[in-house]
Amino acid sequence: MYDVAVIGGGPAGLAAAYNLERAGQKVVLLEETNRLGGRAKTVEIHGEPVNMGAMFVYSGTASHELALELGVPLVPFEPKTFGLHVNGETVVSADNGELVGRLPLSEESKAALLAFIERAGAEYFANTVGGQLKPATPGFGDESAQSRIDDLPDDVQELLTAAIRGGSVAHPTELSATYALRYFASYLVLEKKNRMVSLGGMQAIPAALAASLEGTDVRMSHRVESVHPNDDGLWTVEILPLGEGDAGHAGLPQQVTAKHVIMAVPAPRISSIAQLPEWKCKALDAVRTPGSTELGVVVDISDPTLAEIDDWAFIATAGRVFDVIINPRPGRGDGTAQFVCYGNSAGYIPEANDPSSGVLEQWLEEFLAVAPQLRGRITGASIQSWQHCFSLLTPTRAAALKELQAPVAGTLHFAGDYSSETAGTHGAYAEAKRVSDAILSTLSIA
């Protein structure tokens, strides 16, 4: 018997296991795939660690604290430019006024876009301190980001929708205006204090957590079929060991029992594993965790004629298969740059994960349509599509947060970006701490 069974080996599950093991608890961690880290995935492309899931460590968050505790090297994300790709033309500038002036838009659209940028910048600085959000004014989180762009010309709305989706996954109609500040406006104002980059990639944090586990029973390629209470007041977890790839089942069904269970899998998976009360099902129904596809590209920019590309940081790409292009380390100055193209509006494309499908090549052509000067300079690329990505920061989810975080029967717990006040890996790590602290408090009382 275990004190705690953790279902899911992503950031929330690993961090919860790490916290609980350090407190002396007997833990089993069950992961369905053959790798740990979940959506914190980093691949090597031409010697470069490139993130194919989560991108940044946000300053002052649980992910930042964990990275420091685990000795994961970080550098600040320090953008100097903002860019827009409009009607087939890419414009990048350190000055937003100059940027808008060079865009192939009507004078009316240019004026509306510049006015929006100025308003968004003022709102950002009014609601942040040192790059971090202040507690929102009452009702602010109930407003959608769409309310900020409703009165703009259609072409400007299309452009800003791509930028907002690229920075936050959500469509502006679904995104809380509060978090549009963090995930979009911060790029617009060239904020240099709110994001850090893991030099080894975002997977370095879960890898360090996993390496720190000494007594935890970690079982990969083990799918949890069901979780249910037993007659002893404990939880029974039904497990099916899996074979490699699609080869089928490699073992007979197994069971483990535990005093506590943590559900650290994407929200859409939970109701298929455990029979839950209506109030919890209703809360989970408030969570939207759509798919996303990402293209990672490494390029050689050692030619002096390409020097300005080193400073590219964030480019919104309306009309392309992806929404934005992000360079996590602008201004490196070593002749190499990496760009991650976020296709949040593209959603989940299963065939993208098949190297023979041609999707990678199609997306590379889209990338070269934005940056034609890089044709012949690409040294490597990779594509990844996720069925369940970032849990959208919607006002609806915010309203259900109390129920999302509440345990069932006091001992079935829920931890992930879906139950966090924010989202992403920083939300997942914060939830791991909240839930592990709650379990330890319960056990100490018992």
Coordinates of C-alpha atoms in Angstrom, one line a residue:
M1 CA 0.0 0.0 0.0
Y2 CA 1.1 3.5 -0.8
D3 CA 0.5 6.8 1.0
V4 CA -0.1 8.5 -2.3
A5 CA -0.7 7.3 -5.9
V6 CA 0.1 10.1 -8.5
I7 CA -1.5 9.6 -11.9
G8 CA 0.4 11.5 -14.6
G9 CA 4.1 12.1 -14.9
G10 CA 4.0 15.6 -16.2
P11 CA 5.1 18.8 -14.3
A12 CA 2.3 18.6 -11.7
G13 CA 2.7 14.8 -11.1
L14 CA 6.4 14.9 -10.8
A15 CA 6.5 18.0 -8.6
A16 CA 3.9 16.4 -6.3
A17 CA 5.8 13.2 -6.0
Y18 CA 9.0 15.2 -5.3
N19 CA 7.4 17.2 -2.5
L20 CA 5.7 14.1 -1.0
E21 CA 8.8 11.9 -1.1
R22 CA 10.9 14.6 0.6
A23 CA 8.3 14.6 3.4
G24 CA 8.7 10.9 3.9
Q25 CA 5.7 9.6 2.1
K26 CA 5.6 6.3 0.1
V27 CA 4.6 7.3 -3.4
V28 CA 3.8 5.5 -6.7
L29 CA 3.8 7.6 -9.9
L30 CA 2.0 6.2 -12.9
E31 CA 2.7 7.5 -16.4
E32 CA 1.0 6.2 -19.5
T33 CA 3.7 7.1 -22.0
N34 CA 7.3 6.1 -22.1
R35 CA 8.6 9.6 -21.1
L36 CA 8.2 11.9 -18.2
G37 CA 7.6 15.7 -18.4
G38 CA 4.3 15.9 -20.2
R39 CA 3.9 19.0 -22.2
A40 CA 7.3 20.3 -21.0
K41 CA 9.0 18.6 -23.9
T42 CA 12.4 19.6 -25.4
V43 CA 14.0 18.1 -28.4
E44 CA 17.5 18.5 -29.8
I45 CA 17.7 20.1 -33.2
H46 CA 21.2 20.5 -34.7
G47 CA 22.6 20.6 -31.2
E48 CA 20.0 23.1 -29.9
P49 CA 17.5 22.3 -27.2
V50 CA 14.2 23.5 -28.7
N51 CA 11.0 23.5 -26.7
M52 CA 8.1 21.8 -28.4
G53 CA 5.6 22.5 -25.6
A54 CA 5.9 25.0 -22.8
M55 CA 8.3 27.8 -23.6
F56 CA 9.0 30.1 -20.6
V57 CA 9.6 30.0 -16.9
Y58 CA 7.7 33.0 -15.5
S59 CA 9.5 35.0 -12.9
G60 CA 8.3 34.7 -9.3
T61 CA 6.2 31.6 -10.0
A62 CA 6.4 28.1 -8.7
S63 CA 8.3 27.0 -11.8
H64 CA 10.9 29.7 -11.2
E65 CA 11.3 28.6 -7.6
L66 CA 11.7 25.0 -8.5
A67 CA 14.2 25.8 -11.2
L68 CA 16.4 27.7 -8.7
E69 CA 16.0 24.9 -6.1
L70 CA 17.0 22.2 -8.6
G71 CA 19.9 24.2 -10.1
V72 CA 18.4 24.5 -13.6
P73 CA 20.3 27.3 -15.4
L74 CA 18.1 30.2 -16.5
V75 CA 18.6 33.4 -18.5
P76 CA 16.1 36.2 -18.9
F77 CA 14.0 36.6 -22.1
E78 CA 14.9 40.1 -23.2
P79 CA 13.0 41.1 -26.4
K80 CA 14.1 44.2 -28.2
T81 CA 11.5 44.0 -31.1
F82 CA 7.9 43.2 -31.9
G83 CA 6.8 42.0 -35.3
L84 CA 3.7 41.6 -37.5
H85 CA 3.2 39.6 -40.7
V86 CA 0.4 41.1 -42.6
N87 CA -0.7 40.4 -46.2
G88 CA 2.4 38.5 -47.0
E89 CA 4.8 41.2 -45.6
T90 CA 6.8 40.8 -42.4
V91 CA 7.6 44.0 -40.5
V92 CA 9.8 43.9 -37.3
S93 CA 10.8 47.0 -35.3
A94 CA 11.9 48.2 -31.9
D95 CA 9.4 51.0 -32.1
N96 CA 5.7 50.3 -32.3
G97 CA 4.9 53.6 -34.1
E98 CA 7.4 52.8 -36.8
L99 CA 6.2 49.2 -37.0
V100 CA 2.6 50.3 -37.6
G101 CA 3.7 52.9 -40.1
R102 CA 5.4 50.3 -42.3
L103 CA 2.5 47.8 -42.4
P104 CA 0.6 47.3 -45.6
L105 CA -2.7 48.5 -44.1
S106 CA -5.1 51.4 -44.7
E107 CA -4.5 54.6 -42.8
E108 CA -7.7 53.9 -40.9
S109 CA -6.5 50.5 -39.8
K110 CA -3.1 51.8 -38.9
A111 CA -4.6 54.5 -36.7
A112 CA -6.8 52.0 -35.0
L113 CA -4.0 49.5 -34.4
L114 CA -1.7 52.1 -33.0
A115 CA -4.4 53.4 -30.6
F116 CA -5.0 49.8 -29.5
I117 CA -1.2 49.3 -28.9
E118 CA -1.1 52.5 -26.8
R119 CA -4.1 51.5 -24.7
A120 CA -2.9 47.9 -24.2
G121 CA 0.5 49.2 -23.1
A122 CA -1.1 51.6 -20.6
E123 CA -3.3 48.9 -19.2
Y124 CA -0.4 46.5 -18.9
F125 CA 1.7 49.0 -16.9
A126 CA -1.2 49.9 -14.7
N127 CA -1.8 46.3 -13.8
T128 CA 1.8 45.0 -13.3
V129 CA 4.7 45.6 -11.0
G130 CA 8.2 44.4 -12.1
G131 CA 6.6 42.4 -14.9
Q132 CA 4.2 40.5 -12.6
L133 CA 0.5 40.9 -12.5
K134 CA -1.0 42.8 -9.6
P135 CA -4.2 41.3 -8.0
A136 CA -6.9 42.2 -10.5
T137 CA -9.5 44.8 -9.8
P138 CA -12.9 43.3 -9.0
G139 CA -14.6 42.0 -12.1
F140 CA -11.5 42.5 -14.3
G141 CA -11.0 38.8 -14.7
D142 CA -14.6 38.4 -15.8
E143 CA -14.0 40.4 -18.9
S144 CA -12.8 38.8 -22.1
A145 CA -9.9 40.0 -24.2
Q146 CA -12.4 40.3 -27.1
S147 CA -13.9 43.3 -25.3
R148 CA -10.6 45.1 -26.0
I149 CA -10.7 44.6 -29.8
D150 CA -14.4 44.6 -30.6
D151 CA -14.5 48.1 -32.0
L152 CA -11.5 47.7 -34.3
P153 CA -11.5 47.2 -38.1
D154 CA -11.8 43.6 -39.2
D155 CA -8.2 43.3 -40.5
V156 CA -6.8 44.7 -37.3
Q157 CA -9.0 42.2 -35.3
E158 CA -7.7 39.4 -37.4
L159 CA -4.1 40.4 -36.8
L160 CA -4.6 40.8 -33.0
T161 CA -6.5 37.6 -32.7
A162 CA -3.5 35.7 -34.2
A163 CA -1.2 37.5 -31.7
I164 CA -3.4 36.8 -28.7
R165 CA -3.9 33.2 -29.7
G166 CA -0.2 32.7 -30.3
G167 CA 0.6 34.1 -26.9
S168 CA -2.1 32.4 -24.9
V169 CA -3.8 29.6 -27.0
A170 CA -7.2 31.0 -26.4
H171 CA -9.3 33.0 -28.9
P172 CA -9.9 36.5 -27.5
T173 CA -13.6 35.6 -26.9
E174 CA -12.4 32.9 -24.5
L175 CA -9.5 34.6 -22.8
S176 CA -9.7 36.6 -19.6
A177 CA -8.6 40.1 -20.2
T178 CA -6.4 39.8 -17.1
Y179 CA -4.3 37.1 -18.6
A180 CA -4.2 38.7 -22.1
L181 CA -1.9 41.2 -20.3
R182 CA 0.5 38.5 -19.3
Y183 CA 0.4 36.4 -22.4
F184 CA 0.2 39.0 -25.1
A185 CA 0.6 42.6 -24.0
S186 CA 3.9 41.8 -22.3
Y187 CA 5.3 41.0 -25.7
L188 CA 3.9 44.2 -27.1
V189 CA 5.7 46.4 -24.5
L190 CA 8.9 44.4 -24.8
E191 CA 8.7 43.4 -21.1
K192 CA 12.1 42.0 -20.0
K193 CA 11.3 41.1 -16.4
N194 CA 8.6 38.5 -16.5
R195 CA 10.0 35.5 -18.5
M196 CA 13.1 33.3 -18.1
V197 CA 14.5 30.7 -20.5
S198 CA 15.8 27.4 -19.3
L199 CA 19.1 26.9 -21.2
G200 CA 18.6 23.2 -21.4
G201 CA 14.9 23.6 -22.4
M202 CA 11.7 23.4 -20.3
Q203 CA 12.1 19.6 -20.0
A204 CA 15.2 20.2 -17.8
I205 CA 12.9 21.0 -14.8
P206 CA 10.9 17.8 -14.9
A207 CA 14.1 15.9 -15.7
A208 CA 15.7 17.3 -12.6
L209 CA 12.6 16.4 -10.5
A210 CA 12.6 12.8 -11.8
A211 CA 16.3 12.5 -11.1
S212 CA 15.7 13.6 -7.5
L213 CA 13.2 10.8 -6.9
E214 CA 14.9 8.0 -4.9
G215 CA 12.2 6.1 -3.1
T216 CA 9.2 6.8 -5.4
D217 CA 8.0 3.9 -7.4
V218 CA 7.9 5.3 -11.0
R219 CA 6.1 3.2 -13.5
M220 CA 6.2 4.4 -17.2
S221 CA 4.1 2.9 -20.0
H222 CA 1.4 2.1 -17.4
R223 CA -2.1 3.2 -18.2
V224 CA -4.5 3.8 -15.3
E225 CA -7.8 2.2 -16.3
S226 CA -9.8 3.3 -13.2
V227 CA -9.7 4.7 -9.7
H228 CA -12.3 3.7 -7.2
P229 CA -12.8 3.5 -3.4
N230 CA -12.5 0.1 -1.7
D231 CA -14.1 -1.4 1.4
D232 CA -11.1 -0.4 3.5
G233 CA -11.6 3.3 3.0
L234 CA -8.6 3.4 0.6
W235 CA -8.4 3.9 -3.2
T236 CA -7.8 1.1 -5.6
V237 CA -6.0 2.0 -8.8
E238 CA -6.5 -0.4 -11.7
I239 CA -3.5 -0.3 -14.1
L240 CA -2.6 -1.9 -17.4
P241 CA 1.1 -2.1 -18.4
L242 CA 1.6 -1.2 -22.0
G243 CA 3.9 -2.5 -24.7
E244 CA 6.3 -0.2 -26.6
G245 CA 4.5 1.9 -29.2
D246 CA 1.4 0.4 -30.7
A247 CA 2.5 -3.2 -30.1
G248 CA -0.2 -3.9 -27.6
H249 CA -0.3 -4.9 -24.0
A250 CA 2.9 -6.3 -22.5
G251 CA 1.5 -7.4 -19.1
L252 CA -1.4 -8.5 -17.1
P253 CA -3.6 -5.9 -15.3
Q254 CA -2.3 -4.7 -11.9
Q255 CA -3.7 -3.0 -8.8
V256 CA -2.2 -0.6 -6.3
T257 CA -3.9 0.8 -3.2
A258 CA -3.3 4.2 -1.7
K259 CA -4.6 6.5 1.0
H260 CA -4.6 9.4 -1.4
V261 CA -4.7 9.8 -5.1
I262 CA -3.6 12.8 -7.2
M263 CA -5.2 13.2 -10.7
A264 CA -2.4 15.0 -12.6
V265 CA -3.5 14.3 -16.1
P266 CA -5.2 16.7 -18.6
A267 CA -8.7 17.6 -17.5
P268 CA -10.5 15.8 -20.4
R269 CA -9.0 12.5 -19.3
I270 CA -10.2 12.6 -15.7
S271 CA -13.9 11.6 -16.0
S272 CA -12.9 8.5 -17.9
I273 CA -10.7 7.3 -15.1
A274 CA -12.8 8.0 -11.9
Q275 CA -16.6 8.1 -11.2
L276 CA -17.1 11.6 -9.9
P277 CA -19.9 13.5 -8.2
E278 CA -22.0 15.9 -10.4
W279 CA -20.4 19.0 -8.9
K280 CA -16.9 17.9 -9.9
C281 CA -18.0 16.9 -13.4
K282 CA -19.6 20.3 -13.9
A283 CA -16.4 22.0 -12.8
L284 CA -14.3 19.9 -15.2
D285 CA -16.8 20.7 -18.0
A286 CA -15.8 24.4 -17.5
V287 CA -12.2 23.6 -18.6
R288 CA -11.2 23.9 -22.2
T289 CA -7.9 22.3 -23.1
P290 CA -7.8 22.3 -26.9
G291 CA -5.0 21.0 -29.1
S292 CA -2.0 22.8 -30.5
T293 CA 0.8 22.2 -33.0
E294 CA 4.3 23.6 -32.8
L295 CA 7.1 23.9 -35.3
G296 CA 10.7 24.3 -34.1
V297 CA 13.3 25.6 -36.5
V298 CA 17.0 26.2 -36.1
V299 CA 18.7 28.5 -38.6
D300 CA 22.2 29.7 -39.4
I301 CA 22.3 33.5 -39.4
S302 CA 26.1 33.9 -39.4
D303 CA 25.9 35.8 -42.7
P304 CA 26.2 39.5 -41.9
T305 CA 23.2 40.3 -44.1
L306 CA 21.0 38.3 -41.7
A307 CA 22.2 40.0 -38.5
E308 CA 18.9 41.8 -37.8
I309 CA 17.1 38.5 -37.6
D310 CA 19.1 37.8 -34.4
D311 CA 16.9 40.4 -32.7
W312 CA 13.5 39.0 -33.8
A313 CA 11.6 38.0 -30.7
F314 CA 7.8 37.8 -31.3
I315 CA 6.1 38.0 -34.7
A316 CA 2.3 37.6 -35.0
T317 CA 1.5 35.9 -38.3
A318 CA -2.1 36.4 -39.3
G319 CA -3.2 34.2 -42.2
R320 CA -0.5 31.5 -41.7
V321 CA -1.0 28.0 -40.4
F322 CA 0.6 29.1 -37.1
D323 CA -0.3 32.2 -35.1
V324 CA 3.1 33.5 -33.9
I325 CA 6.8 32.9 -34.2
I326 CA 8.9 33.2 -31.0
N327 CA 12.7 33.4 -30.6
P328 CA 13.3 32.5 -27.0
R329 CA 16.8 34.0 -27.0
P330 CA 16.9 37.1 -29.1
G331 CA 20.2 38.9 -29.5
R332 CA 22.4 35.8 -28.8
G333 CA 25.0 37.0 -31.2
D334 CA 26.5 33.5 -32.0
G335 CA 25.3 33.1 -35.5
T336 CA 22.5 30.7 -34.6
A337 CA 18.8 31.4 -33.9
Q338 CA 15.9 29.2 -33.1
F339 CA 12.2 29.9 -33.7
V340 CA 9.2 28.2 -32.4
C341 CA 6.0 28.6 -34.4
Y342 CA 2.9 28.2 -32.3
G343 CA -0.1 26.9 -34.2
N344 CA -2.7 27.3 -31.5
S345 CA -5.5 28.0 -33.9
A346 CA -4.4 25.0 -36.0
G347 CA -5.2 22.8 -33.0
Y348 CA -4.4 19.1 -32.9
I349 CA -3.1 17.6 -36.2
P350 CA -2.4 13.9 -35.5
E351 CA -0.6 13.3 -38.8
A352 CA 1.9 16.0 -37.9
N353 CA 3.5 13.5 -35.5
D354 CA 4.1 11.1 -38.4
P355 CA 7.4 12.1 -40.1
S356 CA 6.2 10.7 -43.5
S357 CA 3.0 12.9 -43.5
G358 CA 4.5 15.9 -45.2
V359 CA 3.1 18.3 -42.5
L360 CA 6.6 19.3 -41.4
E361 CA 7.5 20.3 -44.9
Q362 CA 4.3 22.2 -45.4
W363 CA 4.8 24.2 -42.2
L364 CA 8.4 24.9 -43.1
E365 CA 7.2 26.5 -46.3
E366 CA 4.8 28.6 -44.2
F367 CA 7.8 29.7 -42.0
L368 CA 9.8 30.6 -45.1
A369 CA 6.8 32.7 -46.4
V370 CA 7.3 34.8 -43.2
A371 CA 11.1 34.8 -43.4
P372 CA 12.1 34.2 -47.1
Q373 CA 15.6 35.3 -46.4
L374 CA 16.2 32.2 -44.4
R375 CA 15.6 29.8 -47.3
G376 CA 18.7 27.6 -47.5
R377 CA 19.7 28.6 -43.9
I378 CA 17.6 26.0 -42.0
T379 CA 19.9 23.5 -40.2
G380 CA 17.1 21.5 -38.6
A381 CA 13.4 21.4 -37.7
S382 CA 10.8 19.4 -35.8
I383 CA 7.1 19.4 -35.4
Q384 CA 4.9 18.3 -32.5
S385 CA 1.1 18.3 -32.2
W386 CA -0.7 18.0 -28.9
Q387 CA -4.2 16.7 -28.4
H388 CA -4.5 18.6 -25.1
C389 CA -2.5 21.7 -24.6
F390 CA -2.7 24.7 -22.4
S391 CA -5.9 25.0 -20.3
L392 CA -7.5 28.2 -21.5
L393 CA -7.6 31.1 -19.1
T394 CA -11.4 31.7 -19.5
P395 CA -13.7 33.6 -17.1
T396 CA -15.7 30.4 -17.0
R397 CA -12.8 28.3 -15.6
A398 CA -12.0 31.1 -13.2
A399 CA -15.5 31.0 -11.8
A400 CA -15.2 27.2 -11.3
L401 CA -11.8 27.3 -9.7
K402 CA -12.9 26.5 -6.1
E403 CA -14.7 23.3 -7.3
L404 CA -11.8 22.3 -9.6
Q405 CA -9.4 22.4 -6.7
A406 CA -11.6 20.7 -4.2
P407 CA -10.9 17.1 -3.4
V408 CA -13.5 14.3 -3.7
A409 CA -14.1 12.4 -0.5
G410 CA -11.2 14.3 1.1
T411 CA -8.6 12.1 -0.5
L412 CA -9.0 12.2 -4.3
H413 CA -7.1 15.3 -5.3
F414 CA -6.8 17.3 -8.5
A415 CA -3.7 19.1 -9.7
G416 CA -2.7 20.5 -13.0
D417 CA -2.7 23.7 -15.0
Y418 CA -6.5 23.2 -15.4
S419 CA -7.0 23.7 -11.6
S420 CA -4.6 26.6 -11.3
E421 CA -5.2 30.3 -11.0
T422 CA -3.1 30.7 -14.2
A423 CA -2.2 27.8 -16.5
G424 CA 0.8 26.2 -18.2
T425 CA 3.7 24.6 -16.4
H426 CA 3.9 27.4 -13.8
G427 CA 0.3 26.7 -12.9
A428 CA 0.9 23.0 -12.7
Y429 CA 3.9 23.4 -10.4
A430 CA 1.8 25.7 -8.1
E431 CA -1.0 23.1 -8.0
A432 CA 1.5 20.3 -7.1
K433 CA 2.6 22.3 -4.1
R434 CA -1.0 23.2 -3.0
V435 CA -2.1 19.5 -3.2
S436 CA 1.0 18.0 -1.7
D437 CA 0.8 20.5 1.2
A438 CA -2.9 19.6 1.7
I439 CA -2.1 15.9 1.8
L440 CA 0.7 16.3 4.2
S441 CA -1.5 18.4 6.5
T442 CA -4.2 15.7 6.4
L443 CA -1.7 12.9 7.2
S444 CA -0.1 14.9 10.0
I445 CA -3.5 15.4 11.6
A446 CA -4.3 11.7 11.2

